[in-house]
Amino acid sequence: MKGICTLILAALLVLQPAAANVVWAREVRLEVGDEDGSRMKAVAAAAEAAGAQVQGGPDAAVSAPGQAAAASADTPGPDAGDAVMAAAPAAAVEVQAPSALLMEASTGQVIYEKDADQKRSPASITKIMTLILIFDALESGKIKMTDEVVTSAYAKSMGGSQVFLEEGEKQTVETLIKCIIIASGNDASVTMAEYIGGTEQEFVRMMNERAAGLGMTNTHFVDCCGLTDSPDHVTTARDIAIMSRELINRYPQIHNYSTIWMENITHVTKQGTKEFGLSNTNKLLKMATNFTVTGLKTGSTSLAKYCLSATAEKDGVRLIAVVMAAPDFKARFADAQTMLNYGYANCRLYEDKEMLPLPQMAVTGGVADQVPLYYEGSFSYLSLSGEDLDQVEKNLVLEESLPAPVTKGQAAGVITYTLGGKKLGEVRVLAAADVEEAGYMDYLKKLAGAWLGTAGWLPQASD
């Protein structure tokens, strides 16, 4: 059996590119690093720093120069330390807004930030979290897109940006999503908050709970739409990027709505039927750019001034540009363009879309002789210094065997990524099943099976 496994592994190695290696070892060492928490960071094209990210289970491990991070498939938003950042002259990016941040969506790496942890009023940027909870409810089956939702008198009373829903008016969940993301309707936001949470207050509690789960440590919501002038309703550019990343990564279908420029909805009320036009508040969608704008949300009040969370895509790289408290609406779009242009001029993304195939892992002293393996997550690396990403090398290091008992999720090895001798990061390899320790009867059955030529010939005991 051992000889057969060796031949299989040898065959796998022959089929792999020269840059990929498999090594059997008795010990695997995982590296972790420290978070750089300085306020003002930008990464110039000549900077030698770069970041890596593992996307996978809650314990997904990643290593990068001076930094380690963890991410969750269930909660893709970055923890503190998700982004690897490097200092460069502040003049590398110049924005008018007092707070701003540029993040790569796949890795969560922060490319540029300016006073990104200053708490400020977010205005309608708040609705990004409202949309996250709406899509959470859709994913869980609590609500459906076709559900008809009744507008309450309280929801109708919302001022500010609105789509003029009437008390008792019914609209589908999908229509209300359009009203929120396209026209920034406060009345539509409250209508959905009441439908999901029962009351807006309960929905806001859910918003704060979700924010805490994403690591948005400087955020507190008071309402679901951002209309409030309460000094307690605050967030930061960093936290906005975190929740924006959660929305577009977990629910990429949001772009089906955030890219709509204009669309009509139909009001059916006691007064009759009439059409109402939704016009997207994100004017960046119609501006000339060398990248594709995919969203996401604007916000403005006299307190918050002009805010924006802009998402874009080019050559497989997705960026999030956050602007808070810009002096006017033109400045917020100009600042977003400045950051996005900078990002696309300097960023290249490596994603391992064909990870090395994993062999079965030998188990000693178990009821099974082998256990299947799996990768804890996928791997991506954001280059900011013009490296040739075609030269990334992969090295798979596995234990020789695992002694029983084996627990599902138990570490069995690691795949590391290097470029020019520099380690970019790694992904752990884990056991995919439990294997119990073999007892006397198990050994006896194996011995009898080997003697008879098949281990499955003997009858199994019944309950």
Tab-separated table of C-alpha atoms in Angstrom:
chain	number	residue	atom	x	y	z
A	1	MET	CA	0.000	0.000	0.000
A	2	LYS	CA	2.792	2.414	0.941
A	3	GLY	CA	4.566	1.709	-2.361
A	4	ILE	CA	1.394	2.470	-4.327
A	5	CYS	CA	0.950	5.783	-2.484
A	6	THR	CA	4.548	6.704	-3.258
A	7	LEU	CA	3.979	6.019	-6.965
A	8	ILE	CA	0.812	8.121	-6.973
A	9	LEU	CA	2.598	11.028	-5.311
A	10	ALA	CA	5.510	10.702	-7.739
A	11	ALA	CA	3.087	10.865	-10.654
A	12	LEU	CA	1.513	14.011	-9.255
A	13	LEU	CA	4.906	15.635	-8.939
A	14	VAL	CA	5.807	14.857	-12.535
A	15	LEU	CA	2.614	16.547	-13.717
A	16	GLN	CA	3.320	19.795	-11.800
A	17	PRO	CA	5.191	22.845	-13.180
A	18	ALA	CA	8.817	23.192	-12.223
A	19	ALA	CA	7.914	26.023	-9.861
A	20	ALA	CA	5.782	23.711	-7.723
A	21	ASN	CA	7.385	21.349	-5.236
A	22	VAL	CA	6.087	18.815	-2.740
A	23	VAL	CA	8.155	18.023	0.320
A	24	TRP	CA	7.383	15.505	3.048
A	25	ALA	CA	8.425	16.686	6.491
A	26	ARG	CA	7.851	15.812	10.112
A	27	GLU	CA	7.333	19.386	11.250
A	28	VAL	CA	5.472	22.341	9.756
A	29	ARG	CA	6.051	25.792	11.213
A	30	LEU	CA	3.433	28.527	10.653
A	31	GLU	CA	4.495	32.134	10.871
A	32	VAL	CA	2.620	35.116	12.226
A	33	GLY	CA	3.531	38.764	12.304
A	34	ASP	CA	2.464	42.079	13.740
A	35	GLU	CA	0.056	44.780	12.606
A	36	ASP	CA	1.399	48.159	11.541
A	37	GLY	CA	-0.988	50.708	12.997
A	38	SER	CA	0.355	54.047	11.815
A	39	ARG	CA	-2.129	56.589	10.547
A	40	MET	CA	-0.963	57.853	7.179
A	41	LYS	CA	0.164	55.247	4.648
A	42	ALA	CA	0.556	55.077	0.924
A	43	VAL	CA	2.367	52.588	-1.230
A	44	ALA	CA	4.439	53.952	-4.086
A	45	ALA	CA	5.317	51.966	-7.180
A	46	ALA	CA	8.893	51.646	-5.998
A	47	ALA	CA	7.936	50.375	-2.541
A	48	GLU	CA	9.187	46.915	-1.769
A	49	ALA	CA	6.324	45.932	0.489
A	50	ALA	CA	3.408	43.752	-0.588
A	51	GLY	CA	0.587	41.785	0.959
A	52	ALA	CA	-0.966	38.352	0.870
A	53	GLN	CA	-4.298	36.983	1.925
A	54	VAL	CA	-5.788	33.604	2.570
A	55	GLN	CA	-9.523	33.268	2.072
A	56	GLY	CA	-10.948	30.273	3.811
A	57	GLY	CA	-12.034	28.936	7.169
A	58	PRO	CA	-12.044	30.923	10.403
A	59	ASP	CA	-8.459	29.919	11.175
A	60	ALA	CA	-7.106	30.485	7.690
A	61	ALA	CA	-3.455	31.431	8.087
A	62	VAL	CA	-1.414	33.762	5.934
A	63	SER	CA	2.113	35.070	6.107
A	64	ALA	CA	3.585	38.042	4.311
A	65	PRO	CA	6.588	40.252	4.885
A	66	GLY	CA	6.211	41.481	8.459
A	67	GLN	CA	2.526	40.655	8.623
A	68	ALA	CA	0.092	37.797	9.106
A	69	ALA	CA	-3.648	37.829	8.704
A	70	ALA	CA	-6.724	35.671	9.059
A	71	ALA	CA	-9.969	35.705	7.094
A	72	SER	CA	-13.221	33.812	7.115
A	73	ALA	CA	-15.282	32.542	4.217
A	74	ASP	CA	-18.364	33.282	6.296
A	75	THR	CA	-17.085	36.680	7.273
A	76	PRO	CA	-14.834	37.946	4.457
A	77	GLY	CA	-14.355	41.341	6.069
A	78	PRO	CA	-10.803	41.956	7.267
A	79	ASP	CA	-9.752	41.699	10.854
A	80	ALA	CA	-7.181	44.084	12.247
A	81	GLY	CA	-4.087	42.937	10.457
A	82	ASP	CA	-5.801	41.759	7.267
A	83	ALA	CA	-3.985	44.381	5.264
A	84	VAL	CA	-0.261	44.604	4.734
A	85	MET	CA	0.760	48.209	4.308
A	86	ALA	CA	3.984	50.068	3.688
A	87	ALA	CA	4.900	53.697	4.124
A	88	ALA	CA	5.729	55.933	1.186
A	89	PRO	CA	5.734	59.702	0.721
A	90	ALA	CA	2.301	61.109	1.506
A	91	ALA	CA	2.486	63.018	-1.758
A	92	ALA	CA	2.084	59.719	-3.614
A	93	VAL	CA	-1.677	60.353	-3.336
A	94	GLU	CA	-3.263	63.737	-2.703
A	95	VAL	CA	-6.934	63.979	-1.748
A	96	GLN	CA	-8.966	66.925	-0.499
A	97	ALA	CA	-11.081	64.964	1.971
A	98	PRO	CA	-9.771	64.791	5.554
A	99	SER	CA	-10.345	61.026	5.727
A	100	ALA	CA	-9.832	58.530	2.926
A	101	LEU	CA	-8.737	54.962	2.298
A	102	LEU	CA	-7.991	52.726	-0.690
A	103	MET	CA	-8.314	48.945	-0.260
A	104	GLU	CA	-7.912	45.951	-2.573
A	105	ALA	CA	-11.059	43.867	-2.178
A	106	SER	CA	-9.687	40.351	-2.606
A	107	THR	CA	-6.850	40.590	-0.096
A	108	GLY	CA	-8.174	43.366	2.116
A	109	GLN	CA	-4.836	45.113	1.716
A	110	VAL	CA	-4.838	48.835	2.367
A	111	ILE	CA	-2.941	50.654	-0.364
A	112	TYR	CA	-3.438	54.193	0.894
A	113	GLU	CA	-5.006	55.795	3.939
A	114	LYS	CA	-5.413	59.257	5.350
A	115	ASP	CA	-6.732	59.700	8.885
A	116	ALA	CA	-8.691	56.508	8.264
A	117	ASP	CA	-9.563	55.871	11.918
A	118	GLN	CA	-11.100	59.251	12.671
A	119	LYS	CA	-14.746	58.778	13.673
A	120	ARG	CA	-17.107	60.740	11.463
A	121	SER	CA	-20.749	60.831	10.470
A	122	PRO	CA	-21.243	58.583	7.413
A	123	ALA	CA	-24.622	59.878	6.212
A	124	SER	CA	-26.195	57.426	3.717
A	125	ILE	CA	-23.033	55.298	3.567
A	126	THR	CA	-24.820	53.733	6.554
A	127	LYS	CA	-27.046	51.942	4.054
A	128	ILE	CA	-24.195	49.603	3.112
A	129	MET	CA	-24.733	47.816	6.419
A	130	THR	CA	-28.501	47.911	5.859
A	131	LEU	CA	-27.941	46.171	2.522
A	132	ILE	CA	-25.663	43.571	4.130
A	133	LEU	CA	-28.442	42.627	6.549
A	134	ILE	CA	-30.991	42.516	3.732
A	135	PHE	CA	-28.825	40.100	1.751
A	136	ASP	CA	-28.103	38.115	4.929
A	137	ALA	CA	-31.858	37.646	5.336
A	138	LEU	CA	-32.186	36.627	1.693
A	139	GLU	CA	-29.342	34.131	2.013
A	140	SER	CA	-30.832	32.569	5.143
A	141	GLY	CA	-34.245	32.241	3.513
A	142	LYS	CA	-35.903	34.569	6.027
A	143	ILE	CA	-37.134	36.739	3.169
A	144	LYS	CA	-37.396	36.434	-0.637
A	145	MET	CA	-36.864	38.927	-3.430
A	146	THR	CA	-40.508	38.577	-4.422
A	147	ASP	CA	-41.903	39.280	-0.949
A	148	GLU	CA	-44.231	42.268	-0.897
A	149	VAL	CA	-43.367	44.668	1.926
A	150	VAL	CA	-45.859	47.172	3.343
A	151	THR	CA	-44.701	50.711	4.080
A	152	SER	CA	-45.532	51.966	7.574
A	153	ALA	CA	-46.506	55.506	8.536
A	154	TYR	CA	-43.137	55.850	10.269
A	155	ALA	CA	-41.211	54.760	7.185
A	156	LYS	CA	-43.231	57.182	5.036
A	157	SER	CA	-42.326	60.033	7.373
A	158	MET	CA	-38.610	59.853	6.610
A	159	GLY	CA	-37.204	63.022	5.113
A	160	GLY	CA	-34.033	63.532	3.125
A	161	SER	CA	-33.478	61.410	0.034
A	162	GLN	CA	-36.571	59.308	-0.556
A	163	VAL	CA	-38.650	57.545	-3.184
A	164	PHE	CA	-41.937	58.841	-1.742
A	165	LEU	CA	-43.455	55.584	-0.539
A	166	GLU	CA	-46.993	55.991	0.810
A	167	GLU	CA	-48.327	54.441	4.009
A	168	GLY	CA	-49.760	51.027	3.144
A	169	GLU	CA	-47.969	50.901	-0.205
A	170	LYS	CA	-46.529	47.517	-1.159
A	171	GLN	CA	-43.238	47.030	-2.966
A	172	THR	CA	-41.195	43.884	-3.477
A	173	VAL	CA	-37.929	43.349	-1.631
A	174	GLU	CA	-36.044	43.622	-4.920
A	175	THR	CA	-37.669	46.958	-5.758
A	176	LEU	CA	-36.809	48.300	-2.307
A	177	ILE	CA	-33.184	47.185	-2.740
A	178	LYS	CA	-33.094	49.252	-5.945
A	179	CYS	CA	-34.624	52.214	-4.119
A	180	ILE	CA	-31.884	51.983	-1.472
A	181	ILE	CA	-28.820	51.410	-3.640
A	182	ILE	CA	-29.785	53.589	-6.627
A	183	ALA	CA	-31.754	56.491	-5.145
A	184	SER	CA	-30.608	56.202	-1.504
A	185	GLY	CA	-34.213	56.103	-0.303
A	186	ASN	CA	-34.479	56.609	3.460
A	187	ASP	CA	-38.118	55.527	3.405
A	188	ALA	CA	-37.185	52.312	1.586
A	189	SER	CA	-34.401	51.626	4.112
A	190	VAL	CA	-36.712	51.952	7.084
A	191	THR	CA	-39.380	49.852	5.346
A	192	MET	CA	-36.886	47.002	4.936
A	193	ALA	CA	-35.515	47.480	8.452
A	194	GLU	CA	-38.998	47.059	9.905
A	195	TYR	CA	-39.694	44.056	7.683
A	196	ILE	CA	-36.563	42.219	8.823
A	197	GLY	CA	-36.161	43.433	12.408
A	198	GLY	CA	-39.750	44.216	13.379
A	199	THR	CA	-38.701	47.724	14.368
A	200	GLU	CA	-35.946	50.013	13.193
A	201	GLN	CA	-34.467	49.929	16.691
A	202	GLU	CA	-34.104	46.152	16.605
A	203	PHE	CA	-32.677	46.307	13.103
A	204	VAL	CA	-30.104	48.875	14.245
A	205	ARG	CA	-29.125	46.520	17.067
A	206	MET	CA	-28.547	43.856	14.408
A	207	MET	CA	-26.478	46.329	12.392
A	208	ASN	CA	-24.197	47.041	15.337
A	209	GLU	CA	-23.876	43.339	16.081
A	210	ARG	CA	-22.916	42.638	12.463
A	211	ALA	CA	-20.431	45.508	12.495
A	212	ALA	CA	-18.789	44.122	15.636
A	213	GLY	CA	-18.526	40.722	13.970
A	214	LEU	CA	-16.646	42.303	11.077
A	215	GLY	CA	-14.170	44.005	13.395
A	216	MET	CA	-15.559	47.492	12.796
A	217	THR	CA	-14.314	48.700	16.165
A	218	ASN	CA	-14.894	52.421	15.573
A	219	THR	CA	-18.470	52.174	14.318
A	220	HIS	CA	-21.788	52.736	16.065
A	221	PHE	CA	-25.107	53.041	14.244
A	222	VAL	CA	-28.139	54.920	15.575
A	223	ASP	CA	-30.437	54.551	12.579
A	224	CYS	CA	-30.566	52.411	9.428
A	225	CYS	CA	-30.241	55.168	6.837
A	226	GLY	CA	-27.801	57.782	8.146
A	227	LEU	CA	-30.314	60.607	8.274
A	228	THR	CA	-29.741	61.164	11.989
A	229	ASP	CA	-27.660	64.074	13.250
A	230	SER	CA	-26.796	62.199	16.448
A	231	PRO	CA	-23.113	62.545	17.403
A	232	ASP	CA	-23.226	58.862	18.387
A	233	HIS	CA	-23.842	57.723	14.795
A	234	VAL	CA	-20.251	57.338	13.619
A	235	THR	CA	-17.876	55.210	11.600
A	236	THR	CA	-14.473	55.580	9.926
A	237	ALA	CA	-13.037	55.310	6.434
A	238	ARG	CA	-11.428	52.007	7.421
A	239	ASP	CA	-14.669	50.562	8.772
A	240	ILE	CA	-16.569	51.680	5.666
A	241	ALA	CA	-14.023	49.823	3.534
A	242	ILE	CA	-14.464	46.753	5.725
A	243	MET	CA	-18.245	46.662	5.338
A	244	SER	CA	-18.033	47.546	1.639
A	245	ARG	CA	-15.667	44.607	1.152
A	246	GLU	CA	-18.070	42.344	3.025
A	247	LEU	CA	-20.986	43.386	0.824
A	248	ILE	CA	-19.241	43.011	-2.546
A	249	ASN	CA	-17.345	39.821	-1.658
A	250	ARG	CA	-20.156	37.966	0.056
A	251	TYR	CA	-22.923	39.284	-2.177
A	252	PRO	CA	-21.385	40.216	-5.542
A	253	GLN	CA	-24.897	40.361	-7.003
A	254	ILE	CA	-25.143	43.811	-5.409
A	255	HIS	CA	-23.375	45.106	-8.512
A	256	ASN	CA	-26.433	44.127	-10.558
A	257	TYR	CA	-28.156	46.984	-8.735
A	258	SER	CA	-25.348	49.417	-7.887
A	259	THR	CA	-24.490	49.839	-11.589
A	260	ILE	CA	-28.031	50.772	-12.661
A	261	TRP	CA	-27.993	54.397	-13.786
A	262	MET	CA	-31.727	55.001	-14.087
A	263	GLU	CA	-34.821	52.849	-13.640
A	264	ASN	CA	-38.511	53.383	-13.030
A	265	ILE	CA	-40.606	51.915	-10.239
A	266	THR	CA	-44.394	51.917	-10.050
A	267	HIS	CA	-46.261	53.353	-7.074
A	268	VAL	CA	-49.638	51.688	-6.554
A	269	THR	CA	-51.593	53.544	-3.851
A	270	LYS	CA	-55.106	54.658	-3.027
A	271	GLN	CA	-54.466	57.665	-5.229
A	272	GLY	CA	-53.821	55.412	-8.209
A	273	THR	CA	-50.804	54.192	-10.181
A	274	LYS	CA	-47.859	56.335	-11.172
A	275	GLU	CA	-44.295	55.877	-12.358
A	276	PHE	CA	-41.356	57.184	-10.386
A	277	GLY	CA	-37.844	57.450	-11.768
A	278	LEU	CA	-34.818	56.297	-9.778
A	279	SER	CA	-31.579	58.075	-10.629
A	280	ASN	CA	-28.265	56.826	-9.286
A	281	THR	CA	-26.583	59.203	-6.851
A	282	ASN	CA	-23.137	57.775	-7.730
A	283	LYS	CA	-22.137	60.065	-10.599
A	284	LEU	CA	-18.804	58.253	-10.850
A	285	LEU	CA	-20.688	55.677	-12.932
A	286	LYS	CA	-20.899	58.149	-15.826
A	287	MET	CA	-17.488	59.744	-15.509
A	288	ALA	CA	-14.715	58.934	-17.968
A	289	THR	CA	-12.325	56.470	-16.329
A	290	ASN	CA	-9.820	53.825	-17.411
A	291	PHE	CA	-11.456	51.318	-15.050
A	292	THR	CA	-14.974	49.953	-14.641
A	293	VAL	CA	-16.987	51.547	-11.842
A	294	THR	CA	-19.140	48.926	-10.101
A	295	GLY	CA	-20.688	50.934	-7.244
A	296	LEU	CA	-21.223	51.491	-4.441
A	297	LYS	CA	-22.819	54.154	-2.220
A	298	THR	CA	-22.860	57.901	-1.704
A	299	GLY	CA	-23.812	59.891	1.370
A	300	SER	CA	-24.146	63.540	2.314
A	301	THR	CA	-25.613	65.642	5.106
A	302	SER	CA	-24.645	69.028	6.529
A	303	LEU	CA	-22.921	67.172	9.374
A	304	ALA	CA	-21.205	64.452	7.335
A	305	LYS	CA	-20.454	66.674	4.320
A	306	TYR	CA	-19.814	64.543	1.205
A	307	CYS	CA	-18.975	60.828	1.520
A	308	LEU	CA	-18.478	58.000	-0.958
A	309	SER	CA	-17.584	54.338	-1.038
A	310	ALA	CA	-16.606	53.658	-4.639
A	311	THR	CA	-15.897	50.203	-6.035
A	312	ALA	CA	-14.164	49.492	-9.319
A	313	GLU	CA	-12.597	46.656	-11.337
A	314	LYS	CA	-9.791	46.432	-13.879
A	315	ASP	CA	-7.779	43.425	-15.080
A	316	GLY	CA	-9.162	41.260	-12.299
A	317	VAL	CA	-8.223	43.734	-9.550
A	318	ARG	CA	-11.125	45.096	-7.507
A	319	LEU	CA	-10.557	48.253	-5.481
A	320	ILE	CA	-12.574	50.098	-2.842
A	321	ALA	CA	-12.044	53.858	-2.459
A	322	VAL	CA	-13.588	55.510	0.595
A	323	VAL	CA	-13.958	59.272	0.964
A	324	MET	CA	-15.354	60.957	4.091
A	325	ALA	CA	-16.213	64.609	4.741
A	326	ALA	CA	-15.144	65.932	1.347
A	327	PRO	CA	-15.864	69.677	1.021
A	328	ASP	CA	-18.236	69.281	-1.956
A	329	PHE	CA	-19.746	66.614	-4.194
A	330	LYS	CA	-17.177	67.175	-6.943
A	331	ALA	CA	-14.305	66.684	-4.504
A	332	ARG	CA	-15.578	63.303	-3.303
A	333	PHE	CA	-15.695	61.918	-6.847
A	334	ALA	CA	-12.347	63.505	-7.745
A	335	ASP	CA	-10.732	62.027	-4.631
A	336	ALA	CA	-12.116	58.586	-5.437
A	337	GLN	CA	-10.790	58.823	-8.992
A	338	THR	CA	-7.380	59.914	-7.724
A	339	MET	CA	-7.099	56.927	-5.408
A	340	LEU	CA	-8.420	54.445	-7.957
A	341	ASN	CA	-6.090	55.738	-10.670
A	342	TYR	CA	-3.188	55.413	-8.261
A	343	GLY	CA	-4.220	51.904	-7.304
A	344	TYR	CA	-4.569	50.640	-10.854
A	345	ALA	CA	-1.276	52.216	-11.849
A	346	ASN	CA	0.580	50.321	-9.132
A	347	CYS	CA	-1.326	47.129	-8.247
A	348	ARG	CA	-1.036	43.671	-9.755
A	349	LEU	CA	-2.912	40.723	-8.275
A	350	TYR	CA	-1.751	37.107	-8.121
A	351	GLU	CA	-4.414	34.495	-7.391
A	352	ASP	CA	-3.647	30.781	-7.201
A	353	LYS	CA	-6.595	29.422	-9.148
A	354	GLU	CA	-4.987	25.999	-9.648
A	355	MET	CA	-3.641	24.934	-6.288
A	356	LEU	CA	-1.527	21.769	-6.235
A	357	PRO	CA	-3.543	18.537	-6.001
A	358	LEU	CA	-3.312	16.924	-2.595
A	359	PRO	CA	-2.520	13.228	-2.062
A	360	GLN	CA	-4.067	11.059	0.631
A	361	MET	CA	-2.210	11.314	3.935
A	362	ALA	CA	-1.015	8.072	5.540
A	363	VAL	CA	-2.452	7.368	9.007
A	364	THR	CA	-0.625	5.159	11.493
A	365	GLY	CA	-2.556	3.125	14.035
A	366	GLY	CA	-5.966	4.111	12.741
A	367	VAL	CA	-9.106	2.289	11.619
A	368	ALA	CA	-8.315	3.738	8.170
A	369	ASP	CA	-4.886	3.706	6.583
A	370	GLN	CA	-5.312	7.102	4.908
A	371	VAL	CA	-7.169	10.383	5.305
A	372	PRO	CA	-8.022	12.910	2.551
A	373	LEU	CA	-6.631	16.440	2.768
A	374	TYR	CA	-7.879	19.901	1.884
A	375	TYR	CA	-6.556	23.449	1.746
A	376	GLU	CA	-7.730	25.772	4.474
A	377	GLY	CA	-8.373	28.517	1.958
A	378	SER	CA	-7.334	30.078	-1.326
A	379	PHE	CA	-4.337	32.361	-1.793
A	380	SER	CA	-3.969	35.792	-3.344
A	381	TYR	CA	-1.151	38.315	-3.279
A	382	LEU	CA	-1.212	41.980	-4.186
A	383	SER	CA	1.965	43.300	-5.766
A	384	LEU	CA	2.737	46.966	-5.452
A	385	SER	CA	6.266	47.041	-6.786
A	386	GLY	CA	6.015	45.682	-10.332
A	387	GLU	CA	7.221	42.129	-9.695
A	388	ASP	CA	6.849	39.457	-12.368
A	389	LEU	CA	4.059	37.408	-10.828
A	390	ASP	CA	4.585	34.639	-13.385
A	391	GLN	CA	7.661	33.722	-11.337
A	392	VAL	CA	5.746	32.912	-8.138
A	393	GLU	CA	6.815	29.495	-6.850
A	394	LYS	CA	4.686	27.071	-4.832
A	395	ASN	CA	6.108	24.574	-2.353
A	396	LEU	CA	3.917	21.928	-0.712
A	397	VAL	CA	5.268	20.524	2.565
A	398	LEU	CA	3.361	17.618	4.153
A	399	GLU	CA	3.819	15.446	7.215
A	400	GLU	CA	5.032	11.926	6.436
A	401	SER	CA	1.987	10.546	8.262
A	402	LEU	CA	-0.501	11.373	10.991
A	403	PRO	CA	-0.840	9.166	14.083
A	404	ALA	CA	-4.370	8.157	15.020
A	405	PRO	CA	-6.633	9.502	16.319
A	406	VAL	CA	-6.886	12.163	13.604
A	407	THR	CA	-9.332	15.044	13.965
A	408	LYS	CA	-10.950	16.768	11.005
A	409	GLY	CA	-9.200	20.095	10.537
A	410	GLN	CA	-5.937	18.831	12.054
A	411	ALA	CA	-2.841	20.390	10.501
A	412	ALA	CA	-1.101	18.108	8.022
A	413	GLY	CA	1.160	20.499	6.145
A	414	VAL	CA	1.418	23.822	4.384
A	415	ILE	CA	1.806	25.248	0.899
A	416	THR	CA	4.116	28.268	0.728
A	417	TYR	CA	4.453	30.904	-1.975
A	418	THR	CA	7.729	32.648	-2.768
A	419	LEU	CA	8.937	35.147	-5.348
A	420	GLY	CA	12.612	35.791	-5.923
A	421	GLY	CA	13.465	34.079	-2.665
A	422	LYS	CA	10.985	36.208	-0.687
A	423	LYS	CA	8.134	34.446	1.086
A	424	LEU	CA	4.767	35.881	0.071
A	425	GLY	CA	2.503	33.780	2.251
A	426	GLU	CA	1.168	30.320	2.921
A	427	VAL	CA	-1.987	28.235	3.259
A	428	ARG	CA	-2.346	25.393	5.706
A	429	VAL	CA	-3.229	21.850	4.615
A	430	LEU	CA	-5.700	20.087	6.898
A	431	ALA	CA	-7.139	16.613	7.418
A	432	ALA	CA	-10.587	16.339	5.832
A	433	ALA	CA	-11.999	13.630	8.120
A	434	ASP	CA	-11.760	12.035	11.554
A	435	VAL	CA	-9.871	8.761	11.885
A	436	GLU	CA	-10.292	6.810	15.110
A	437	GLU	CA	-7.509	4.853	16.714
A	438	ALA	CA	-7.631	1.168	15.766
A	439	GLY	CA	-8.523	-1.409	18.427
A	440	TYR	CA	-7.803	-5.114	18.719
A	441	MET	CA	-10.806	-6.133	16.599
A	442	ASP	CA	-9.886	-3.608	13.896
A	443	TYR	CA	-6.417	-5.129	13.575
A	444	LEU	CA	-7.918	-8.604	13.531
A	445	LYS	CA	-10.295	-7.656	10.712
A	446	LYS	CA	-7.464	-6.076	8.724
A	447	LEU	CA	-5.348	-9.192	9.170
A	448	ALA	CA	-8.209	-11.452	8.145
A	449	GLY	CA	-9.034	-9.216	5.200
A	450	ALA	CA	-5.447	-9.263	3.975
A	451	TRP	CA	-5.358	-13.053	4.318
A	452	LEU	CA	-8.607	-13.450	2.358
A	453	GLY	CA	-7.535	-10.935	-0.293
A	454	THR	CA	-10.143	-8.308	0.517
A	455	ALA	CA	-10.807	-6.363	3.692
A	456	GLY	CA	-14.490	-5.978	2.798
A	457	TRP	CA	-15.278	-9.720	2.598
A	458	LEU	CA	-16.039	-10.237	6.286
A	459	PRO	CA	-19.648	-9.631	7.388
A	460	GLN	CA	-20.252	-6.512	9.477
A	461	ALA	CA	-21.759	-6.742	12.960
A	462	SER	CA	-25.357	-5.534	13.204
A	463	ASP	CA	-26.838	-3.419	15.961
